[in-house]
Coordinates of C-alpha atoms and ligand atoms in Angstrom, one line a residue:
M532 CA 12.7 -22.0 32.2
N533 CA 14.1 -19.7 29.4
M534 CA 12.2 -16.4 29.7
L535 CA 10.9 -14.8 26.5
K536 CA 10.9 -11.0 26.5
V537 CA 8.3 -8.8 24.8
L538 CA 8.9 -5.1 24.3
I539 CA 5.8 -2.9 23.9
C540 CA 6.8 0.4 22.3
D541 CA 3.7 2.5 21.8
G542 CA 1.4 1.4 24.7
M543 CA -1.2 -1.3 24.5
D544 CA -4.7 -1.9 25.8
E545 CA -5.0 -3.9 29.0
S546 CA -6.9 -6.8 27.1
G547 CA -3.7 -7.8 25.3
L548 CA -1.4 -7.1 28.2
A549 CA -3.4 -9.5 30.4
L550 CA -2.9 -12.3 27.8
F551 CA 0.9 -11.7 27.8
R552 CA 1.0 -11.5 31.6
A553 CA -0.9 -14.8 32.0
A554 CA 2.0 -16.6 30.2
P555 CA 4.5 -17.6 32.9
E556 CA 7.4 -17.9 30.4
L557 CA 7.0 -14.3 29.3
Q558 CA 8.4 -11.0 30.6
V559 CA 6.6 -8.0 29.3
D560 CA 8.1 -4.5 29.4
M561 CA 6.2 -1.4 28.4
P562 CA 8.6 1.6 28.9
E563 CA 7.1 4.9 28.0
G564 CA 8.1 7.3 25.2
L565 CA 11.4 5.6 24.1
N566 CA 13.0 7.2 21.1
A567 CA 14.4 5.2 18.2
A568 CA 18.0 5.1 19.6
E569 CA 16.8 4.0 23.0
I570 CA 14.7 1.2 21.4
K571 CA 17.6 0.1 19.3
A572 CA 19.9 -0.1 22.4
I573 CA 17.6 -2.4 24.3
L574 CA 16.1 -4.4 21.5
P575 CA 18.8 -7.1 21.5
E576 CA 17.3 -8.4 24.8
Y577 CA 13.9 -9.0 23.3
D578 CA 12.2 -11.9 21.5
A579 CA 9.2 -9.9 20.4
M580 CA 8.2 -6.3 20.0
V581 CA 4.8 -4.7 19.6
V582 CA 4.3 -1.3 17.9
R583 CA 1.5 0.9 16.7
S584 CA 2.2 3.7 14.3
R585 CA 4.5 5.9 16.4
T586 CA 7.6 3.7 16.3
K587 CA 9.3 3.3 13.0
V588 CA 10.9 -0.1 12.8
T589 CA 13.9 0.5 10.6
A590 CA 16.7 -1.7 9.3
E591 CA 19.0 0.1 11.6
M592 CA 16.8 -0.4 14.6
I593 CA 16.8 -4.2 14.2
E594 CA 20.4 -4.7 12.9
N595 CA 21.6 -6.0 16.3
A596 CA 18.4 -7.5 17.5
A597 CA 19.7 -11.1 17.4
R598 CA 16.9 -12.5 19.6
L599 CA 14.1 -10.8 17.9
K600 CA 11.7 -13.3 16.3
V601 CA 8.6 -11.2 15.7
V602 CA 7.4 -7.6 15.2
G603 CA 3.7 -7.3 15.9
R604 CA 1.8 -4.3 14.6
A605 CA -1.2 -3.6 16.8
G606 CA -3.2 -2.2 13.8
T607 CA -3.4 -2.5 10.1
G608 CA -0.8 -0.4 8.3
V609 CA 2.7 -1.8 8.2
D610 CA 4.3 1.1 6.3
N611 CA 6.2 2.0 9.5
I612 CA 8.0 -1.3 9.5
D613 CA 10.9 -2.2 7.1
T614 CA 9.4 -5.6 6.3
A615 CA 12.2 -6.4 3.8
A616 CA 14.9 -5.8 6.4
A617 CA 12.9 -7.9 8.9
S618 CA 12.6 -10.7 6.4
A619 CA 16.3 -10.7 5.6
R620 CA 17.0 -11.1 9.4
G621 CA 14.4 -13.8 9.7
I622 CA 12.0 -11.7 11.8
L623 CA 8.3 -12.3 11.3
V624 CA 6.1 -9.2 10.8
M625 CA 2.4 -9.5 11.7
N626 CA -0.5 -7.1 11.9
T627 CA -4.1 -7.4 13.0
P628 CA -6.1 -6.9 9.8
G629 CA -9.8 -5.9 10.3
A630 CA -9.5 -5.5 14.0
N631 CA -9.9 -1.7 13.8
A632 CA -11.8 -1.6 10.5
T633 CA -15.2 -0.6 12.0
A634 CA -13.5 2.2 13.9
A635 CA -11.7 3.5 10.9
A636 CA -14.8 3.3 8.7
E637 CA -17.0 5.0 11.3
H638 CA -14.4 7.7 11.6
T639 CA -14.5 8.2 7.8
L640 CA -18.3 8.6 8.0
A641 CA -17.9 11.0 10.9
M642 CA -15.4 13.1 8.9
M643 CA -17.7 13.1 5.8
L644 CA -20.7 14.3 7.8
S645 CA -18.6 16.9 9.7
L646 CA -17.2 18.1 6.4
A647 CA -20.6 18.3 4.8
R648 CA -22.2 20.2 7.7
H649 CA -19.1 22.3 8.9
I650 CA -19.5 20.9 12.4
P651 CA -15.9 21.5 13.6
Q652 CA -16.0 25.1 12.2
A653 CA -19.4 25.8 13.8
T654 CA -18.3 24.4 17.1
H655 CA -15.2 26.7 17.0
S656 CA -17.4 29.7 16.1
M657 CA -19.8 29.1 18.9
R658 CA -16.9 28.8 21.4
Q659 CA -16.1 32.4 20.3
G660 CA -19.6 33.5 21.3
L661 CA -20.9 33.6 17.7
W662 CA -24.1 32.3 16.1
E663 CA -23.3 32.1 12.4
K664 CA -26.2 30.2 10.8
K665 CA -25.7 31.5 7.2
K666 CA -22.0 30.9 7.2
F667 CA -22.3 27.2 7.8
M668 CA -24.8 26.2 5.2
G669 CA -24.2 22.5 4.6
T670 CA -25.0 19.9 2.0
E671 CA -26.9 16.6 2.4
L672 CA -25.2 13.4 1.7
A673 CA -28.3 11.5 0.4
H674 CA -28.1 11.2 -3.4
M675 CA -24.6 12.6 -3.4
T676 CA -22.0 10.4 -5.1
L677 CA -19.3 8.9 -3.0
G678 CA -16.2 7.5 -4.8
I679 CA -14.4 4.9 -2.8
I680 CA -10.8 4.1 -3.8
G681 CA -9.9 0.7 -2.4
L682 CA -12.7 -1.7 -1.5
G683 CA -10.9 -3.7 1.3
K684 CA -12.1 -4.2 4.8
I685 CA -12.5 -0.5 5.6
G686 CA -13.7 0.6 2.2
S687 CA -16.4 -2.1 2.3
I688 CA -17.8 -0.9 5.6
V689 CA -17.7 2.7 4.4
A690 CA -19.6 1.6 1.3
D691 CA -22.2 -0.2 3.4
R692 CA -22.8 2.8 5.7
A693 CA -22.8 5.3 2.9
L694 CA -25.4 3.3 1.0
A695 CA -27.6 3.2 4.2
M696 CA -27.5 7.0 4.1
K697 CA -28.8 6.8 0.5
M698 CA -25.6 7.9 -1.2
D699 CA -24.6 6.6 -4.6
V700 CA -21.4 4.6 -4.2
L701 CA -18.8 4.2 -6.9
V702 CA -15.9 1.9 -6.4
Y703 CA -12.4 1.8 -7.9
D704 CA -10.1 -1.1 -6.9
P705 CA -8.1 -2.9 -9.6
H706 CA -7.5 -5.9 -7.4
I707 CA -11.1 -7.0 -6.8
V708 CA -13.6 -8.6 -9.1
P709 CA -16.4 -6.0 -10.1
E710 CA -19.0 -8.3 -8.6
M711 CA -17.7 -7.4 -5.1
A712 CA -18.8 -3.8 -5.6
A713 CA -22.1 -4.9 -7.0
V714 CA -22.8 -7.3 -4.1
L715 CA -22.5 -4.4 -1.7
G716 CA -24.7 -2.2 -3.8
G717 CA -22.0 0.0 -5.3
E718 CA -21.0 0.5 -8.9
Y719 CA -17.6 -0.7 -10.1
V720 CA -16.0 2.0 -12.3
T721 CA -12.6 3.1 -13.7
L722 CA -10.5 5.6 -11.8
D723 CA -11.3 8.2 -14.4
E724 CA -15.1 7.7 -14.0
L725 CA -14.8 7.8 -10.3
L726 CA -12.9 11.1 -10.4
A727 CA -15.3 12.6 -12.9
R728 CA -18.5 11.6 -11.1
S729 CA -17.9 11.8 -7.4
D730 CA -19.0 14.6 -5.0
F731 CA -16.9 13.0 -2.2
I732 CA -13.8 10.9 -2.8
T733 CA -12.4 8.7 0.0
V734 CA -9.2 6.7 -0.2
H735 CA -8.8 3.3 1.6
T736 CA -5.8 1.7 0.1
P737 CA -2.5 0.8 1.8
L738 CA 0.4 3.1 1.2
T739 CA 2.7 1.4 -1.3
P740 CA 5.0 2.6 -4.1
D741 CA 1.9 2.1 -6.4
T742 CA -0.5 4.2 -4.3
K743 CA 1.8 6.9 -3.2
H744 CA 0.3 10.3 -4.3
L745 CA -2.7 8.4 -5.9
I746 CA -4.5 11.7 -5.5
N747 CA -2.1 14.2 -7.2
R748 CA -2.2 17.3 -9.3
N749 CA -3.2 15.3 -12.3
T750 CA -6.0 13.2 -10.7
L751 CA -7.3 16.2 -8.9
A752 CA -7.6 18.1 -12.2
R753 CA -9.9 15.3 -13.4
T754 CA -12.3 15.6 -10.5
K755 CA -15.7 17.3 -10.5
P756 CA -15.5 21.0 -9.5
G757 CA -16.7 21.3 -5.8
V758 CA -15.5 17.8 -5.0
R759 CA -14.6 17.0 -1.3
I760 CA -11.6 14.7 -0.5
L761 CA -11.2 12.4 2.5
N762 CA -8.2 10.6 3.7
C763 CA -8.5 8.3 6.8
A764 CA -6.1 5.7 5.4
R765 CA -2.5 6.8 5.1
G766 CA -0.6 10.1 4.7
G767 CA 1.2 10.0 1.4
L768 CA -1.8 8.7 -0.6
I769 CA -2.6 12.3 -1.3
D770 CA 0.0 14.8 -2.5
E771 CA -0.7 17.5 0.1
E772 CA 0.8 20.3 -1.9
A773 CA -1.4 19.5 -4.9
L774 CA -4.5 19.3 -2.6
Y775 CA -3.7 22.7 -1.0
D776 CA -3.4 24.3 -4.5
S777 CA -6.7 22.7 -5.6
I778 CA -8.5 24.0 -2.5
V779 CA -7.1 27.5 -2.8
S780 CA -8.1 27.6 -6.5
G781 CA -11.6 26.7 -5.5
H782 CA -11.8 23.5 -7.6
V783 CA -11.9 21.3 -4.5
A784 CA -14.5 22.5 -2.0
G785 CA -13.0 20.9 1.1
A786 CA -11.1 18.1 2.7
A787 CA -11.1 15.9 5.8
L788 CA -7.8 14.5 6.8
D789 CA -7.0 12.0 9.6
V790 CA -3.5 11.1 8.3
F791 CA -0.6 13.1 6.9
E792 CA 2.6 12.8 5.0
R793 CA 4.4 13.9 8.1
E794 CA 2.7 13.3 11.5
P795 CA 2.1 15.6 13.2
P796 CA 1.8 17.9 10.2
A797 CA 3.3 21.0 12.0
G798 CA 3.7 23.9 9.6
S799 CA 1.5 22.4 6.9
P800 CA -0.3 25.2 5.0
L801 CA -3.4 22.9 4.9
L802 CA -3.9 23.7 8.6
D803 CA -4.7 27.3 7.7
L804 CA -7.5 26.5 5.3
P805 CA -11.0 27.0 6.8
N806 CA -12.6 24.3 4.7
V807 CA -10.3 21.5 5.7
I808 CA -11.0 19.6 8.9
F809 CA -8.5 17.4 10.8
T810 CA -8.1 14.7 13.3
P811 CA -4.7 13.5 14.7
H812 CA -4.7 10.0 13.2
L813 CA -7.8 8.9 15.2
G814 CA -9.2 6.4 12.8
A815 CA -8.5 3.5 15.1
S816 CA -9.0 5.3 18.3
S817 CA -12.1 3.7 19.7
L818 CA -12.1 1.7 22.9
Q819 CA -13.4 -1.3 21.0
A820 CA -10.8 -1.2 18.3
Q821 CA -7.9 -0.7 20.8
E822 CA -9.2 -3.7 22.7
N823 CA -9.5 -5.8 19.5
V824 CA -6.1 -5.0 18.1
S825 CA -4.4 -5.5 21.5
R826 CA -6.0 -8.8 22.1
A827 CA -5.4 -9.9 18.5
I828 CA -1.7 -9.1 18.4
A829 CA -1.0 -10.6 21.9
S830 CA -2.7 -13.9 21.0
Q831 CA -0.9 -14.0 17.6
I832 CA 2.5 -13.4 19.2
L833 CA 1.8 -15.9 21.9
D834 CA 0.8 -18.5 19.3
Y835 CA 4.0 -17.9 17.4
L836 CA 6.3 -17.9 20.3
Q837 CA 4.7 -20.9 22.1
T838 CA 3.6 -23.2 19.2
G839 CA 5.0 -21.7 16.0
L840 CA 1.6 -21.1 14.6
I841 CA 1.7 -18.1 12.3
R842 CA -1.3 -15.9 11.7
N843 CA -1.7 -12.6 9.8
A844 CA 2.0 -12.4 8.8
I845 CA 3.1 -9.9 6.2
N846 CA 6.2 -11.9 5.3
F847 CA 5.1 -15.5 5.6
P848 CA 2.0 -17.3 4.3
S849 CA -0.6 -17.3 7.0
I850 CA -2.6 -20.5 7.6
S851 CA -5.7 -21.3 9.6
M852 CA -5.6 -23.3 12.9
K853 CA -7.3 -26.2 11.0
E854 CA -4.7 -26.1 8.2
Y855 CA -1.9 -25.8 10.8
E856 CA -3.1 -28.9 12.6
R857 CA -3.0 -30.8 9.3
I858 CA 0.5 -29.8 8.3
R859 CA 2.0 -29.8 11.8
P860 CA 3.2 -33.4 11.7
Y861 CA 4.8 -32.8 8.3
L862 CA 6.8 -29.8 9.4
L863 CA 9.3 -32.0 11.1
V864 CA 9.5 -34.3 8.0
A865 CA 10.1 -31.3 5.9
E866 CA 12.8 -29.9 8.1
R867 CA 14.6 -33.2 8.5
L868 CA 14.5 -34.0 4.8
G869 CA 16.0 -30.6 4.1
H870 CA 18.6 -31.2 6.7
L871 CA 19.5 -34.6 5.3
Q872 CA 19.7 -33.4 1.7
G873 CA 21.8 -30.3 2.6
Q874 CA 24.4 -32.7 4.1
L875 CA 24.3 -35.4 1.4
C876 CA 24.7 -33.0 -1.5
T877 CA 27.1 -30.0 -1.6
P878 CA 26.6 -27.6 -3.1
V879 CA 22.9 -27.9 -3.9
L880 CA 22.1 -26.3 -7.3
K881 CA 18.5 -27.5 -7.7
L882 CA 15.9 -28.3 -5.2
E883 CA 12.6 -30.0 -6.1
I884 CA 9.9 -30.7 -3.5
I885 CA 6.9 -33.0 -4.3
Y886 CA 3.9 -33.3 -1.9
S887 CA 2.0 -36.5 -2.5
G888 CA -0.9 -38.4 -0.9
S889 CA -4.3 -37.3 0.4
D890 CA -3.1 -35.6 3.6
L891 CA -1.1 -33.0 1.6
Q892 CA -3.9 -32.1 -0.9
E893 CA -5.7 -28.8 -0.8
I894 CA -3.7 -27.3 2.0
P895 CA -1.2 -24.5 1.7
T896 CA 2.2 -26.2 1.3
Q897 CA 4.2 -23.0 1.2
P898 CA 5.1 -23.3 5.0
L899 CA 6.3 -26.8 4.4
T900 CA 8.4 -25.6 1.4
Q901 CA 9.9 -22.9 3.6
T902 CA 10.6 -25.5 6.3
V903 CA 12.5 -27.7 3.8
I904 CA 14.6 -24.7 2.7
K905 CA 15.3 -23.8 6.3
G906 CA 16.4 -27.4 7.0
L907 CA 18.6 -27.5 3.9
L908 CA 20.4 -24.2 4.6
D909 CA 20.6 -24.2 8.3
P910 CA 23.6 -26.5 8.7
I911 CA 25.6 -24.6 6.1
M912 CA 25.0 -21.0 6.8
A913 CA 26.7 -18.9 9.4
E914 CA 23.7 -16.6 9.7
K915 CA 20.5 -17.6 11.4
V916 CA 18.2 -19.3 9.0
N917 CA 14.5 -19.5 9.8
L918 CA 11.2 -19.9 7.9
I919 CA 11.1 -16.1 7.2
N920 CA 14.4 -15.5 5.6
A921 CA 14.9 -19.0 4.1
P922 CA 13.4 -18.2 0.6
L923 CA 15.5 -15.1 0.3
L924 CA 18.6 -16.9 1.3
L925 CA 17.8 -19.7 -1.3
K926 CA 17.4 -17.0 -4.0
Q927 CA 20.7 -15.3 -2.9
R928 CA 22.5 -18.7 -3.3
Q929 CA 20.8 -19.1 -6.7
I930 CA 19.4 -22.5 -5.9
E931 CA 16.6 -23.2 -8.3
L932 CA 13.4 -24.3 -6.6
T933 CA 10.4 -26.2 -8.0
T934 CA 7.4 -27.6 -6.1
S935 CA 4.5 -29.8 -7.1
T936 CA 1.6 -31.6 -5.5
T937 CA 0.1 -35.0 -6.6
S938 CA -2.7 -36.9 -5.1
Q939 CA -1.0 -40.2 -6.1
S940 CA 0.8 -41.7 -3.2
K941 CA 3.3 -44.6 -2.9
G942 CA 1.5 -46.2 0.0
Y943 CA 1.4 -43.3 2.5
T944 CA -1.4 -40.9 3.2
G945 CA 1.1 -38.1 3.0
E946 CA 4.6 -38.1 1.7
I947 CA 7.2 -35.4 1.1
T948 CA 9.9 -36.0 -1.5
V949 CA 12.9 -33.7 -1.6
K950 CA 15.2 -34.0 -4.6
V951 CA 18.5 -32.2 -4.8
K952 CA 20.9 -31.9 -7.6
G953 CA 24.5 -30.9 -7.2
R954 CA 27.3 -30.6 -9.7
D955 CA 27.6 -34.3 -10.3
E956 CA 25.4 -35.9 -7.7
E957 CA 21.8 -36.1 -7.1
Y958 CA 19.7 -37.5 -4.2
S959 CA 16.0 -38.1 -3.7
A960 CA 14.6 -38.6 -0.2
S961 CA 11.0 -39.2 0.8
G962 CA 9.6 -38.9 4.3
A963 CA 6.3 -39.8 5.9
V964 CA 4.7 -39.6 9.4
F965 CA 4.0 -42.9 11.2
Q966 CA 1.2 -43.2 13.8
G967 CA 0.6 -39.4 13.6
Q968 CA 4.0 -38.5 15.0
E969 CA 7.0 -40.6 14.1
V970 CA 9.0 -39.1 11.3
R971 CA 10.5 -41.7 9.0
L972 CA 12.6 -41.8 5.9
V973 CA 10.7 -44.1 3.6
R974 CA 12.8 -43.8 0.4
L975 CA 16.4 -42.8 -0.3
N976 CA 17.0 -42.8 -4.1
D977 CA 15.6 -46.1 -5.2
Y978 CA 15.9 -47.8 -1.8
R979 CA 12.7 -48.4 0.2
L980 CA 13.2 -47.9 4.0
E981 CA 11.5 -47.1 7.2
A982 CA 14.3 -45.4 9.1
E983 CA 13.7 -42.8 11.9
L984 CA 14.7 -39.4 10.7
E985 CA 16.6 -38.4 13.8
G986 CA 20.0 -38.4 15.5
I987 CA 23.4 -39.0 14.0
N988 CA 23.3 -41.4 11.0
L989 CA 25.8 -43.1 8.8
I990 CA 24.5 -43.7 5.3
I991 CA 26.5 -46.4 3.7
Q992 CA 26.1 -47.7 0.2
N993 CA 27.7 -51.0 -0.6
R994 CA 27.8 -53.9 -3.0
D995 CA 25.4 -56.5 -1.9
K996 CA 28.1 -58.9 -0.7
P997 CA 28.0 -61.2 2.3
G998 CA 29.9 -60.0 5.3
T999 CA 29.8 -56.3 4.5
I1000 CA 27.5 -55.4 7.5
G1001 CA 29.9 -57.4 9.7
V1002 CA 32.8 -55.3 8.5
I1003 CA 30.8 -52.1 9.2
G1004 CA 29.9 -53.3 12.7
T1005 CA 33.5 -54.3 13.5
T1006 CA 35.0 -51.1 12.2
L1007 CA 32.7 -48.9 14.2
G1008 CA 33.2 -51.1 17.2
N1009 CA 37.0 -50.7 16.9
Y1010 CA 36.5 -46.9 17.1
K1011 CA 34.1 -47.3 20.0
V1012 CA 31.1 -46.1 18.0
N1013 CA 28.0 -47.7 19.4
I1014 CA 25.2 -48.6 17.0
A1015 CA 21.7 -47.5 18.2
D1016 CA 19.7 -48.7 15.3
M1017 CA 20.1 -50.0 11.8
H1018 CA 18.0 -50.1 8.6
L1019 CA 19.0 -52.1 5.6
S1020 CA 17.6 -52.1 2.0
R1021 CA 18.9 -53.5 -1.2
I1022 CA 18.3 -53.6 -4.9
R1023 CA 19.2 -57.1 -5.7
E1024 CA 19.3 -56.9 -9.5
R1025 CA 21.8 -54.0 -9.3
D1026 CA 23.9 -55.7 -6.6
R1027 CA 23.5 -52.6 -4.5
A1028 CA 22.5 -52.2 -0.8
I1029 CA 22.2 -49.3 1.7
A1030 CA 22.6 -49.2 5.4
I1031 CA 21.3 -46.3 7.5
I1032 CA 23.0 -46.7 10.9
R1033 CA 22.1 -44.5 13.8
V1034 CA 25.0 -44.1 16.2
D1035 CA 25.2 -42.8 19.7
H1036 CA 28.1 -40.5 19.0
E1037 CA 29.7 -39.0 15.9
A1038 CA 32.0 -41.5 14.2
P1039 CA 35.6 -40.1 13.8
A1040 CA 36.8 -39.3 10.3
E1041 CA 39.3 -42.2 10.5
A1042 CA 36.5 -44.7 11.0
L1043 CA 34.7 -43.3 7.9
D1044 CA 37.9 -43.4 5.9
E1045 CA 38.5 -47.0 6.9
L1046 CA 35.0 -47.9 5.8
R1047 CA 35.5 -46.1 2.5
R1048 CA 38.6 -48.1 1.8
H1049 CA 36.7 -51.4 2.0
P1050 CA 36.3 -52.9 -1.5
S1051 CA 32.5 -53.6 -1.0
I1052 CA 31.7 -50.1 0.2
I1053 CA 30.8 -47.5 -2.4
C1054 CA 30.0 -44.5 -0.4
V1055 CA 29.9 -43.4 3.3
K1056 CA 28.2 -40.2 4.6
Q1057 CA 27.6 -39.1 8.1
V1058 CA 24.6 -36.8 8.7
K1059 CA 23.2 -35.1 11.8
L1060 CA 19.4 -34.8 11.9
Ligands
NAD2182 P1 -7.3 -3.8 3.0 O1 -6.1 -4.5 2.7 O2 -8.4 -4.6 3.6 O3 -7.9 -3.0 1.8 C1 -7.1 -2.3 0.9 C2 -7.7 -2.3 -0.5 O4 -7.0 -1.4 -1.3 C3 -7.7 -3.7 -1.1 O5 -9.0 -4.1 -1.5 C4 -6.8 -3.4 -2.3 O6 -7.2 -4.2 -3.4 C5 -7.0 -2.0 -2.6 N1 -5.9 -1.4 -3.4 C6 -4.6 -1.6 -3.4 N2 -4.0 -0.9 -4.3 C7 -4.9 -0.1 -4.9 C8 -4.9 0.8 -5.9 N3 -3.7 1.2 -6.5 N4 -6.0 1.4 -6.3 C9 -7.2 1.1 -5.7 N5 -7.3 0.2 -4.7 C10 -6.2 -0.4 -4.3 O7 -7.0 -2.6 4.1 P2 -7.9 -2.0 5.1 O8 -7.8 -2.7 6.4 O9 -9.2 -1.7 4.5 O10 -7.1 -0.6 5.3 C11 -7.1 0.4 4.4 C12 -6.2 1.6 4.8 O11 -6.6 2.1 6.0 C13 -4.7 1.1 5.0 O12 -3.9 2.1 4.5 C14 -4.6 1.2 6.5 O13 -3.3 1.3 7.0 C15 -5.5 2.3 6.9 N6 -6.0 2.4 8.3 C16 -6.0 3.6 8.8 C17 -6.5 3.7 10.1 C18 -6.5 5.1 10.8 O14 -6.3 5.1 12.0 N7 -6.7 6.1 10.1 C19 -7.0 2.6 10.8 C20 -7.0 1.4 10.2 C21 -6.5 1.3 8.9
MLT2183 C1 -3.7 1.3 11.5 O1 -3.1 1.2 10.4 O2 -4.2 0.4 12.1 C2 -4.0 2.7 11.9 O3 -3.2 3.6 11.4 C3 -4.2 2.9 13.3 C4 -3.0 3.0 14.2 O4 -2.3 4.0 14.1 O5 -2.7 2.0 14.9

């Protein structure tokens, strides 16, 4: 049995480890405190790696990781993973969305209450033997306005809990429909309105080039005097220098920060401000959340390594188990058709994929498309082609892609047609699944067939003349090439016929040339499926 190896870089709750350990074909290693260079050095041995936020998965770290198939982020944010570099190398990146959302939302609420009632400062003061009742006068949250930027999984829970505390909730999120805020009981507003009306502002967006320094000098200037700012999402969403200046100027009354532009934020002047409270990136640090993310990432990685099922991927369309079961038989059709076409037509300049029949309606066909591309490019590329890097490689080779779906079928409940166009040749091949598992080529150009899509095949087009099949059989026999199976089809009115001949061993070039020289034979191709 080929062992698969998983490297766990930042520790992992026992619940997920137990799932990994229960898989006999898996070896799990969890070395403690490795630095980036040490991880890079051992990574080529591993098929999967699991990280939280400590390990930065850079292009350099994975450049020699030839076996690595998947990077699993036990958590939400993937800004510590160079996803583009992973995609280019065909490595799947997945996270566990929502698995720590309650923990992060509750932490935000805890921070807001602590900020409003100076709880950390009062605790510190009491430890010093003081009893400073006047100094720590607080503010109630009820009837205060909370502005939530980003109404995703965490923002929504924050909204729900804040509304329960009788706060007025404003929401800004350009990627949702306003009704989503209304359903929760919040008010959907523009960013300007949110800034101008909120007593507390909390950010819950991912860190992207778009959201970097979302809270900056300019936006802070548009907030209400006395506003308090919270960040339990990602360092970098707030320009910390601008926040510092706004607090020192007295415009911002306080801040609660769980995440920082640099973690830990050693030397940050914010640490010296008495009205700013901190936690060391604890948003997801609840026993329940750690158990959830650990179990989720382990089962997702196991699914991927053991069955190919992809869930919660950042660089591949995720599909549900039900959808996966529906498309599973067609994955092989897609790959084999791609393989066939990549060998029949060189170079391919245009690729068109048509999904027809009831089986292929209303399901995500993107994984099938990526499988066709993988099949097409795999035999011709030196580098590893897989479902993740296939679209990128197609783009790099400037192959034009179009896809379409039609409910009309030509007799099969599901049929995939892959058309390729080269400089001066074009081929159309359609495949279907027979009896739920047999993958057949049902059409090649205008020829109707039912040939198994497997093994080594000679595809021979000839004039529809008596004796041609005999010539083919004799020629192959002379070169000791045994025929395993043969499918014939013809278009009588055009005097054309085709033979798909599966052979036990590759036919030598001389045999193919001899066949090509025969006056009735128009074209001979050998393809390996
Ligand atoms: P999510 O994807 O469910 O929600 C993000 C929301 O932000 C989406 O609704 C999206 O539409 C919105 N958004 C994107 N760009 C925006 C913009 N420019 N302006 C306003 N809204 C925008 O993510 P989530 O699971 O709710 O996580 C939110 C954040 O919390 C992420 O940054 C995540 O990494 C972080 N997080 C932190 C901790 C922690 O330990 N502190 C724990 C979990 C998650
Ligand atoms: C996350 O994005 O899930 C959080 O930052 C928590 C973590 O660090 O894992």
